[in-house]
Coordinates of C-alpha atoms and ligand atoms in Angstrom, one line a residue:
X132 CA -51.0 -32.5 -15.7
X133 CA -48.5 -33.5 -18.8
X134 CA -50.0 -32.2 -22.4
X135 CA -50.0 -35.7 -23.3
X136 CA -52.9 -36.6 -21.1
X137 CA -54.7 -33.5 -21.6
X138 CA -54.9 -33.7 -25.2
X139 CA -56.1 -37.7 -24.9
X140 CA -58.7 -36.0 -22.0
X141 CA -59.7 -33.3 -25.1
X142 CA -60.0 -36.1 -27.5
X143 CA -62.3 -38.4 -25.6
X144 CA -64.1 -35.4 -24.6
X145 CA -64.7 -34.4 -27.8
X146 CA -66.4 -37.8 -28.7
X147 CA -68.9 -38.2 -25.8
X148 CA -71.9 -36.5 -27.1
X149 CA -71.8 -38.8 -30.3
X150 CA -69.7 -41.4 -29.7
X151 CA -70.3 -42.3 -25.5
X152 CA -69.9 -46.3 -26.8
X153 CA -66.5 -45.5 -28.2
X154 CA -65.8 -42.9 -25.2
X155 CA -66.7 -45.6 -22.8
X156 CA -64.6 -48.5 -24.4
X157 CA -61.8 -46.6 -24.7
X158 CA -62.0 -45.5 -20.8
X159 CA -62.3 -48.9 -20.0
X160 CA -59.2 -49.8 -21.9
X161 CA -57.3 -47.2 -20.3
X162 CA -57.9 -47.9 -16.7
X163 CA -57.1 -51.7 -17.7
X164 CA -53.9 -50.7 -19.3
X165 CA -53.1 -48.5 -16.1
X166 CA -53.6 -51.1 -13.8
X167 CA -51.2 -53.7 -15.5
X168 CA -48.9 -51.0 -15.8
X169 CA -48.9 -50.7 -12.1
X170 CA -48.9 -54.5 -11.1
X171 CA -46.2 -55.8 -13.5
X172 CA -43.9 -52.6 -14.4
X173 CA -44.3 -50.9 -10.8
X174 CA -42.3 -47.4 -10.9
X175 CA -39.7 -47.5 -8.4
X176 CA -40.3 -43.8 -7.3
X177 CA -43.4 -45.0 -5.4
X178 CA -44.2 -47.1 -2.3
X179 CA -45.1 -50.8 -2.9
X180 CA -48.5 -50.2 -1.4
X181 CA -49.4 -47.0 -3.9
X182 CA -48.5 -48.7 -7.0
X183 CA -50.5 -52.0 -6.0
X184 CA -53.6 -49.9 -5.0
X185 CA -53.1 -47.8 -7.7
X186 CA -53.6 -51.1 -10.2
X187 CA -56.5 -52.7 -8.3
X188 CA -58.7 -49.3 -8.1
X189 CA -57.8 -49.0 -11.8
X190 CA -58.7 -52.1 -12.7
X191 CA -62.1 -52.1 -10.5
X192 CA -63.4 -48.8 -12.4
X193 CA -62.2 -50.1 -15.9
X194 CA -64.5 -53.5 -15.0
X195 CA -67.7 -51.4 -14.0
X196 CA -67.2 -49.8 -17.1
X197 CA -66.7 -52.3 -19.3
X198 CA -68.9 -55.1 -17.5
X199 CA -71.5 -52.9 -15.0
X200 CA -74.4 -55.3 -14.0
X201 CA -71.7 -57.2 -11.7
X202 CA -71.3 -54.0 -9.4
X203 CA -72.3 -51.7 -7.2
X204 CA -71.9 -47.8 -6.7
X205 CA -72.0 -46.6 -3.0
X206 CA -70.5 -44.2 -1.0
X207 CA -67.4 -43.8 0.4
X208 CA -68.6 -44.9 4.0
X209 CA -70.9 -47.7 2.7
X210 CA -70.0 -50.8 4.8
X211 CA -69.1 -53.0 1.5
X212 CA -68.3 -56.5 2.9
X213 CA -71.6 -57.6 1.8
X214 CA -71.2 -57.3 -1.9
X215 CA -67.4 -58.7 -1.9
X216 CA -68.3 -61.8 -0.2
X217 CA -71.3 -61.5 -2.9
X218 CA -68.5 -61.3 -5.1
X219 CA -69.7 -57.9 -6.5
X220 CA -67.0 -54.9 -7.4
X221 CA -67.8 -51.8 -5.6
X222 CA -67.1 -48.2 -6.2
X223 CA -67.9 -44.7 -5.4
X224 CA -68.2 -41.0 -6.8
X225 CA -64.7 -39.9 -5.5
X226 CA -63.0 -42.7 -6.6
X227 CA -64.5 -42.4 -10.2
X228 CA -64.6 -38.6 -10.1
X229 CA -60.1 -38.8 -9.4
X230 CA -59.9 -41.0 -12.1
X231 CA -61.6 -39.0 -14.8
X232 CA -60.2 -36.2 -13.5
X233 CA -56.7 -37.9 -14.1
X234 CA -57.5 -38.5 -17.4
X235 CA -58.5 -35.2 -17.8
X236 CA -61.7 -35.5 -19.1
X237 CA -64.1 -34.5 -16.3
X238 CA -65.5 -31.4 -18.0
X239 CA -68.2 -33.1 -20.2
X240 CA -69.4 -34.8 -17.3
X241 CA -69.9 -31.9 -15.0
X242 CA -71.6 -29.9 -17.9
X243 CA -73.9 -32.8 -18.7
X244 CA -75.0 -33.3 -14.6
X245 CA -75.5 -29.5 -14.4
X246 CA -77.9 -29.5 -18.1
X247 CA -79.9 -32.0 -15.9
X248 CA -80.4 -30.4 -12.9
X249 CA -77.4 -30.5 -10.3
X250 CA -76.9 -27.3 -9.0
X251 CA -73.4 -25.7 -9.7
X252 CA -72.5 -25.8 -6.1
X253 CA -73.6 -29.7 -5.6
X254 CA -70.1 -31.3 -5.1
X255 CA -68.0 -32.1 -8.0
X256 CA -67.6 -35.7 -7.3
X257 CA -71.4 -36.2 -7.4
X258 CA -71.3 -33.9 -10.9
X259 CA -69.1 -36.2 -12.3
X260 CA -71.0 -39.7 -11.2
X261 CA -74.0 -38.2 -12.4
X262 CA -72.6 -36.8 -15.6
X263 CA -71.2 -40.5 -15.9
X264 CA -74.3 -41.8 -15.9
X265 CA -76.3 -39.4 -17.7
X266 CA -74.2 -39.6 -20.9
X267 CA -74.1 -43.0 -20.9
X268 CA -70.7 -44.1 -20.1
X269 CA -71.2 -45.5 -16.8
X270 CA -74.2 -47.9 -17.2
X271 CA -76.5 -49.0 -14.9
X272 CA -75.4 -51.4 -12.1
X273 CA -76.6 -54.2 -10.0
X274 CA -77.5 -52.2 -6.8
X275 CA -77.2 -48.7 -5.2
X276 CA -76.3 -48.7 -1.8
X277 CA -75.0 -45.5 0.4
X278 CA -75.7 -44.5 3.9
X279 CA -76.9 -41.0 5.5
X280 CA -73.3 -40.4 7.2
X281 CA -71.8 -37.2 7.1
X282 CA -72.9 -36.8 3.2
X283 CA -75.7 -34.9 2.3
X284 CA -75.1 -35.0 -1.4
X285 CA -76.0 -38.8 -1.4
X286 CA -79.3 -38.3 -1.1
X287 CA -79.9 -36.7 -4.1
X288 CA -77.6 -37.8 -6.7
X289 CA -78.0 -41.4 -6.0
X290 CA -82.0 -40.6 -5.7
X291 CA -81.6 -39.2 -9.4
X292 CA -79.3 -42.2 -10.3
X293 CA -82.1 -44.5 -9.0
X294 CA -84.7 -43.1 -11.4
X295 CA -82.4 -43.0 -14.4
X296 CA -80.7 -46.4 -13.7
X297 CA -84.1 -48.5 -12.9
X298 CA -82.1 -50.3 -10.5
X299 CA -82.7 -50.7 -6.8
X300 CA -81.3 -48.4 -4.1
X301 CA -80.5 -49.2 -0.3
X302 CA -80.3 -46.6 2.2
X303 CA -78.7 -47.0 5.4
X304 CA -79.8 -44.4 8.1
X305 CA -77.1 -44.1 10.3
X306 CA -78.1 -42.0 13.7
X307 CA -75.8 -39.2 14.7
X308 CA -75.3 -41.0 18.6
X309 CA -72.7 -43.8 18.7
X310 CA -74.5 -45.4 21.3
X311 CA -74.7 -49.4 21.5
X312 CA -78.5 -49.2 20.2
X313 CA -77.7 -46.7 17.2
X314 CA -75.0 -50.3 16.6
X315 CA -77.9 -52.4 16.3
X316 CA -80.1 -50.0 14.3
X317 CA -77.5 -49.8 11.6
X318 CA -76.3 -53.8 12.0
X319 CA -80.4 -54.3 12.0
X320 CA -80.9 -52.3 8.4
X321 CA -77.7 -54.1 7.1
X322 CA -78.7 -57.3 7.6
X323 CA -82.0 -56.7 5.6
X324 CA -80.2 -55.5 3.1
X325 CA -79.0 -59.0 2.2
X326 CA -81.9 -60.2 0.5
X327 CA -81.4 -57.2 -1.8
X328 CA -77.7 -57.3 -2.3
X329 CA -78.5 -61.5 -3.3
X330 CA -81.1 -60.6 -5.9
X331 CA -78.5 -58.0 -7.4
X332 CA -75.7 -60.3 -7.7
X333 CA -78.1 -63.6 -9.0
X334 CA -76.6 -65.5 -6.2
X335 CA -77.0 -66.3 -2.2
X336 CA -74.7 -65.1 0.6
X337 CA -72.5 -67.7 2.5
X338 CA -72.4 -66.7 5.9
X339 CA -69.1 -68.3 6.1
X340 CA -67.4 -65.9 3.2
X341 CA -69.2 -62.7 5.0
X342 CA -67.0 -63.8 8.1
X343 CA -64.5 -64.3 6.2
X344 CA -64.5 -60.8 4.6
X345 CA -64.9 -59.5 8.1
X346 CA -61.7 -61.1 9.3
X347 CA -60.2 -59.6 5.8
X348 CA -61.4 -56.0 7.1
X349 CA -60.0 -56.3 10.5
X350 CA -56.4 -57.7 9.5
X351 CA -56.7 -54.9 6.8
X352 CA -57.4 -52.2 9.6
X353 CA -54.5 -53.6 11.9
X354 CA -52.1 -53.4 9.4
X355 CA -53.2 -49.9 9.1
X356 CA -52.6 -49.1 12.4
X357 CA -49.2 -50.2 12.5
X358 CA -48.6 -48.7 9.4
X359 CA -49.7 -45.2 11.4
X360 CA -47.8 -45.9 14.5
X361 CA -44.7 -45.6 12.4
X362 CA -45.9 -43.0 9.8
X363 CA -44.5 -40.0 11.0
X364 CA -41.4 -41.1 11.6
X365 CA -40.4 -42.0 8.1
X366 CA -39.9 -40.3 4.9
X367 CA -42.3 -41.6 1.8
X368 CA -41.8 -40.2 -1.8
X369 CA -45.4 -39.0 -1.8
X370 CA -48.2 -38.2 -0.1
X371 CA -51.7 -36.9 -2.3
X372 CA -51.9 -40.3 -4.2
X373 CA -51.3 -42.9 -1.6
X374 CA -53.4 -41.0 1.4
X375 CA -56.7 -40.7 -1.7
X376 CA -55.8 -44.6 -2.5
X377 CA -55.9 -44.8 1.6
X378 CA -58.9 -43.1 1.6
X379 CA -60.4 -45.2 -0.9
X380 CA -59.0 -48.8 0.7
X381 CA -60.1 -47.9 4.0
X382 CA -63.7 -47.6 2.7
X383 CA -64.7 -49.3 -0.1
X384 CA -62.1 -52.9 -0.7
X385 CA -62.2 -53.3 3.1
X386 CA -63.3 -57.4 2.9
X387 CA -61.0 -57.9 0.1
X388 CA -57.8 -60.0 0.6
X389 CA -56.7 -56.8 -2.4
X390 CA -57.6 -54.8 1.0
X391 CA -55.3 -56.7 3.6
X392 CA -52.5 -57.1 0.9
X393 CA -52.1 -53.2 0.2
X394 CA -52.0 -52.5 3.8
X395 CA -49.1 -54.9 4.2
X396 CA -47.6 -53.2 2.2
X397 CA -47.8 -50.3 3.6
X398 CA -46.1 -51.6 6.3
X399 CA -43.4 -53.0 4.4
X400 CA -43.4 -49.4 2.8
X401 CA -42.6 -47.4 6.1
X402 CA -40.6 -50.2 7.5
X403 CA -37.7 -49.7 4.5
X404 CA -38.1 -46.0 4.5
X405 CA -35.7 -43.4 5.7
X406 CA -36.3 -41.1 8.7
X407 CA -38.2 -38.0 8.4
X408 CA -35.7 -36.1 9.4
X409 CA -36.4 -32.5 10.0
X410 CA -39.3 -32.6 7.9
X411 CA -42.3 -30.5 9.1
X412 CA -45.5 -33.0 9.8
X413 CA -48.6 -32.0 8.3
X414 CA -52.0 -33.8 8.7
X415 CA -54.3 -33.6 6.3
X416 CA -58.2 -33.4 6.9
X417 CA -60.8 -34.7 4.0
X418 CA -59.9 -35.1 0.1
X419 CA -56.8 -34.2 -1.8
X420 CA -56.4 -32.2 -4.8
X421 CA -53.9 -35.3 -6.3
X422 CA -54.5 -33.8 -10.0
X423 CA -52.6 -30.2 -9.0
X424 CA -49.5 -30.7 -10.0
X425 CA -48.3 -26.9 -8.3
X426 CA -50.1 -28.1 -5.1
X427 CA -48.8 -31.2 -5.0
X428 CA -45.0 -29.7 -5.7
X429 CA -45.3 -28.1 -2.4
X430 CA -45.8 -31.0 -0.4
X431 CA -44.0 -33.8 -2.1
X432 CA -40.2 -34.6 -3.8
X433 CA -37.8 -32.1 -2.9
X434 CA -39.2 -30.4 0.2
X435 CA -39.3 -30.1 3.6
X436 CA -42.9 -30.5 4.8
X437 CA -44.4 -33.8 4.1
X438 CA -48.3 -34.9 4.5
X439 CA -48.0 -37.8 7.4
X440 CA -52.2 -38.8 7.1
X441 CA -55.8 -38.1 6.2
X442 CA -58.3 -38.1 8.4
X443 CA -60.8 -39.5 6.2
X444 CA -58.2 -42.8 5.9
X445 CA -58.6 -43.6 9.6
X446 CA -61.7 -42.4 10.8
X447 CA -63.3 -46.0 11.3
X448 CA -60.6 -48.1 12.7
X449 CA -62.5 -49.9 15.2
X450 CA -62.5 -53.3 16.7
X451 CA -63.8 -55.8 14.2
X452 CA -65.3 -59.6 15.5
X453 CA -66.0 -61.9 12.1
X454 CA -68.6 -63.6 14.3
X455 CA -70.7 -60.8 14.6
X456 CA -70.3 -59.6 10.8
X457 CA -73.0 -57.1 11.0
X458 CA -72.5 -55.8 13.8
X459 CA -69.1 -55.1 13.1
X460 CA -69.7 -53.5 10.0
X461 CA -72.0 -51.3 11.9
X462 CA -69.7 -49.9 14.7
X463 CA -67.5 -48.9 12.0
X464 CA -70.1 -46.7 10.3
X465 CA -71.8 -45.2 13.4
X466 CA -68.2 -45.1 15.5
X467 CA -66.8 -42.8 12.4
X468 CA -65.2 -39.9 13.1
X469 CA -67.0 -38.3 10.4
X470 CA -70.6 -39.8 12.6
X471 CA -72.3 -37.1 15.0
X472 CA -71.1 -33.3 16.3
X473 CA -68.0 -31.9 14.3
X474 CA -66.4 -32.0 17.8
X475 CA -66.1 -35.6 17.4
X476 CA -64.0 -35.3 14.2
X477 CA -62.1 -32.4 15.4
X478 CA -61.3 -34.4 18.6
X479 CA -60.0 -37.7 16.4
X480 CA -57.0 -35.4 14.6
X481 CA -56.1 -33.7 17.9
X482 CA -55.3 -37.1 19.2
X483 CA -53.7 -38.1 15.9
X484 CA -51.7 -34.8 15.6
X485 CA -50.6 -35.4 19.2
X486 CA -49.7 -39.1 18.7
X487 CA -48.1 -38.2 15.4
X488 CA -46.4 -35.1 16.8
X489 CA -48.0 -33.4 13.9
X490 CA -46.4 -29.6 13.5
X491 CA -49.7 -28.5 11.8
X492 CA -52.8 -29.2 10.0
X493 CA -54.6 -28.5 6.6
X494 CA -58.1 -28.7 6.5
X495 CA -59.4 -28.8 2.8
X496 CA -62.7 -27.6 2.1
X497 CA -64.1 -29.2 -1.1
X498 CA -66.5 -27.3 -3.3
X499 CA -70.0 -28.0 -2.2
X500 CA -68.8 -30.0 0.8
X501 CA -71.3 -28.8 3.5
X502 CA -70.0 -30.5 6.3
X503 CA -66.6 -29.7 5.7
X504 CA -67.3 -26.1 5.4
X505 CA -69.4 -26.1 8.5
X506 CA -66.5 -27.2 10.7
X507 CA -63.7 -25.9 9.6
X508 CA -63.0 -22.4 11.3
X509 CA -64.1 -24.0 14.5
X510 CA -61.7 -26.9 14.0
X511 CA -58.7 -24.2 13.1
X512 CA -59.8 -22.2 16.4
X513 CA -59.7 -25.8 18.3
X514 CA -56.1 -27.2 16.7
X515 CA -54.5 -23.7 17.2
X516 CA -55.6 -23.5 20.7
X517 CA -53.8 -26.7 21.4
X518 CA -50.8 -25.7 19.4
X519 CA -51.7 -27.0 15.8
X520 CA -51.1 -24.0 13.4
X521 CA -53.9 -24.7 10.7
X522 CA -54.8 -23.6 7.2
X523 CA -58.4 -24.2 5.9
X524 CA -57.6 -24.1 1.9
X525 CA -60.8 -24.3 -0.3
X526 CA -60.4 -26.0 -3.3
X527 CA -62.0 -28.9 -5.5
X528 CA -60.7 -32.6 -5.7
X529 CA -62.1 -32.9 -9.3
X530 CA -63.2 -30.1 -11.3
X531 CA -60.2 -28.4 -12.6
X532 CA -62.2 -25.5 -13.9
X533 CA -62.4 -24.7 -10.4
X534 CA -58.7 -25.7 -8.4
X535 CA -57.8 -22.3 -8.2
X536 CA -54.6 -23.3 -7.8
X537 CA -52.4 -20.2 -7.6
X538 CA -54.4 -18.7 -4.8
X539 CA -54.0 -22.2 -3.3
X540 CA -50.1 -22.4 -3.4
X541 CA -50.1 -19.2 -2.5
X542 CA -52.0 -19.6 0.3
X543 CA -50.3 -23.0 0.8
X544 CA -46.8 -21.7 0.4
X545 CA -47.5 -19.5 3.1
X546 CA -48.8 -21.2 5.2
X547 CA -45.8 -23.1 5.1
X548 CA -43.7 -20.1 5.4
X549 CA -45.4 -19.1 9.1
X550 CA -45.5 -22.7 10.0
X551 CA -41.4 -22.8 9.2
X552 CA -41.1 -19.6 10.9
X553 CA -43.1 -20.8 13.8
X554 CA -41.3 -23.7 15.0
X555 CA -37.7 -22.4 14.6
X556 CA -38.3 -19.4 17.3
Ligands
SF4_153 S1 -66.8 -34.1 -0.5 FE1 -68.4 -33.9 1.0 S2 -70.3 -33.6 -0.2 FE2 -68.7 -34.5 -1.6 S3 -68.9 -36.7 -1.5 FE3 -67.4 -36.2 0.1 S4 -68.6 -35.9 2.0 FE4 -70.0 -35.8 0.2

């Protein structure tokens, strides 16, 4: 991270326990300016796609900040096309958690969640939302909505934000079966959830724009999948930022048209590249540590490996019909790789790393991510088996206090190293 931003992160820092108003306006400001940045003075060293995602998530988190009571904060696999046809802004902890982070201010907000209560080993992007909310600078919003999927820390940070927010919380309980009735469970529970999501936003839901954000979602996901079909066999200047702002489309804008346009984009992006070339193919599985500069060194710019995809970008590309709008939105949450037995999401990058020709696979265990955690060594013995050579590298997406990062490029760098070694006998 350049000194510049980390002595603006020190300053604001400084300021929240007296000044959170100030702290908060000035956030708000920041993101704002970052977005236009990206939109009207796009760097050239990036894809299309990154810089035009990187300008609308900006912009989304500096409007919850500045204007909150039009929004609502869910979780990454919250089905959102509800509140954009309600026309309400959406975010979630990692999103906000990566910003802050970026701006290198996270630290006050991890200390404050962990003087109220969250345990040190609670994951870091749930620290930061709560420490958002507890000192003030993220107010409370419209509605609270997240589902049981795959996340266990949902349950009790947004519990906690419920009580300190006053504002109403949805819970989707997703079952772990994909079966067609677990469908209509989920699609059942989302459509009571309209009522809800109307009395949050002050206004009733068309049918027609819920349809229409539907259509938006599945145009969005079949740009995607073209934009994967040709992935791996181009070169792109970078991989941490665009596969988080993946990550991050592919969840929470999805029923946006700022959804569709980015992943147009993207295939405007791989369609102008340059080959690969003898580049060695790495998948990626969960978050990215897109604040490490060292880390990011190794797999970006000058170098011969490059990061082809992230499993928690394409874990829900199923088929999508606008005319059954909850429905739809359901399959995608229950029909998740990251739904039911780890085999399930093991199985989904063995079938991406073969379709990719991946030449190996880094599974990155965030702090305090339990299911992560609990499938990794059996997904390494699994990808290795089939030919995969895998590195499970711990780490956190957020907290720099606890990146670790020379053991990572270490470990990273060797990794590498074998993986080289490993494919030229
Ligand atoms: S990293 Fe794991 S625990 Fe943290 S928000 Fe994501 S799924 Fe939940």
């Amino acid at each position: 991270m350049n000194d510049k931003v980390e002595a603006f992160g020190e300053f604001l820092s400084g300021r929240i326990p007296r000044h959170p108003e100030m702290v908060r306006r000035i956030l708000a400001l920041t993101y704002h300016l970052l977005s236009l940045q990206a939109w009207r003075f796009p760097s050239k060293k990036y894809g299309k796609a990154r810089e035009y995602l990187q300008g609308y998530t900006a912009k989304v988190i500096g409007d919850m900040l500045q204007s909150p009571r039009n929004s609502a904060v869910v979780n990454i696999f919250m089905p959102c096309e509800i509140f954009h046809a309600l026309n309400l802004r959406v975010t979630a902890p990692e999103a906000l958690a990566v910003y802050v982070t970026n701006t290198a201010c996270e630290q006050p907000f991890i200390k404050e969640a962990e003087a109220n209560g969250a345990a040190e080993t609670f994951c870091s992007f749930h620290r930061v939302l709560l420490g958002l909310a507890e000192t003030g600078i993220l107010r409370k919003p419209a509605l609270i909505a997240h589902t049981t999927l795959a996340c266990d820390a949902n349950q009790l940070s947004f519990r906690r934000l419920e009580e300190l927010w006053g504002c109403p919380r949805a819970v989707i309980d997703v079952p772990l079966d994909t079966s067609a009735e677990a469908v209509a469970f989920v699609a059942e529970q989302l459509e009571k959830l309209v009522p809800l999501a109307e009395e949050a936003a002050g206004r009733r839901l068309e049918t027609d724009k819920l349809k229409e954000a539907v259509a938006l979602s599945a145009e969005s996901q079949a740009y995607f999948e073209k934009y994967l079909a040709s992935r791996a066999k181009v070169h792109l200047p970078e991989a941490m930022t665009p596969e988080l702002l993946n990550v991050i489309n592919n969840h929470l804008y999805l029923g946006t048209k700022e959804s569709e346009h980015a992943n147009r984009l993207l295939c405007g992006d791989v369609s102008s590249a340059k080959p690969i070339g003898k580049r060695k193919k790495i998948l990626w599985m969960h978050v990215l540590p897109n604040y490490q500069e060292e880390v990011k060194a190794i797999f970006q710019g000058e170098t011969d490996v490059e990061v082809i995809g992230c499993d928690l970008a394409y874990d829900a590309l199923v088929p999508m019909n606008p005319e059954k709008p909850f429905e739809s939105m359901a399959r995608r949450v229950v029909q998740s790789s990251y739904n039911g037995p780890g085999s399930r999401r093991i199985g989904e990058t063995l079938r991406r790393a073969r379709q990719m020709s991946a030449d190996g696979v880094i599974i990155f265990c965030q702090w305090g991510c339990k299911q992560t955690q609990g499938l990794a060594y059996e997904a390494k013995k699994v990808f290795e088996a089939n030919g995969f050579p895998t590195l499970v590298l711990d780490g956190d997406g957020c907290d720099r206090t606890n990146a670790a990062t020379a053991q990572a490029t270490t470990r990273a760098s060797a990794f590498l190293e074998e993986l080289r070694e490993y494919l030229y006998v």
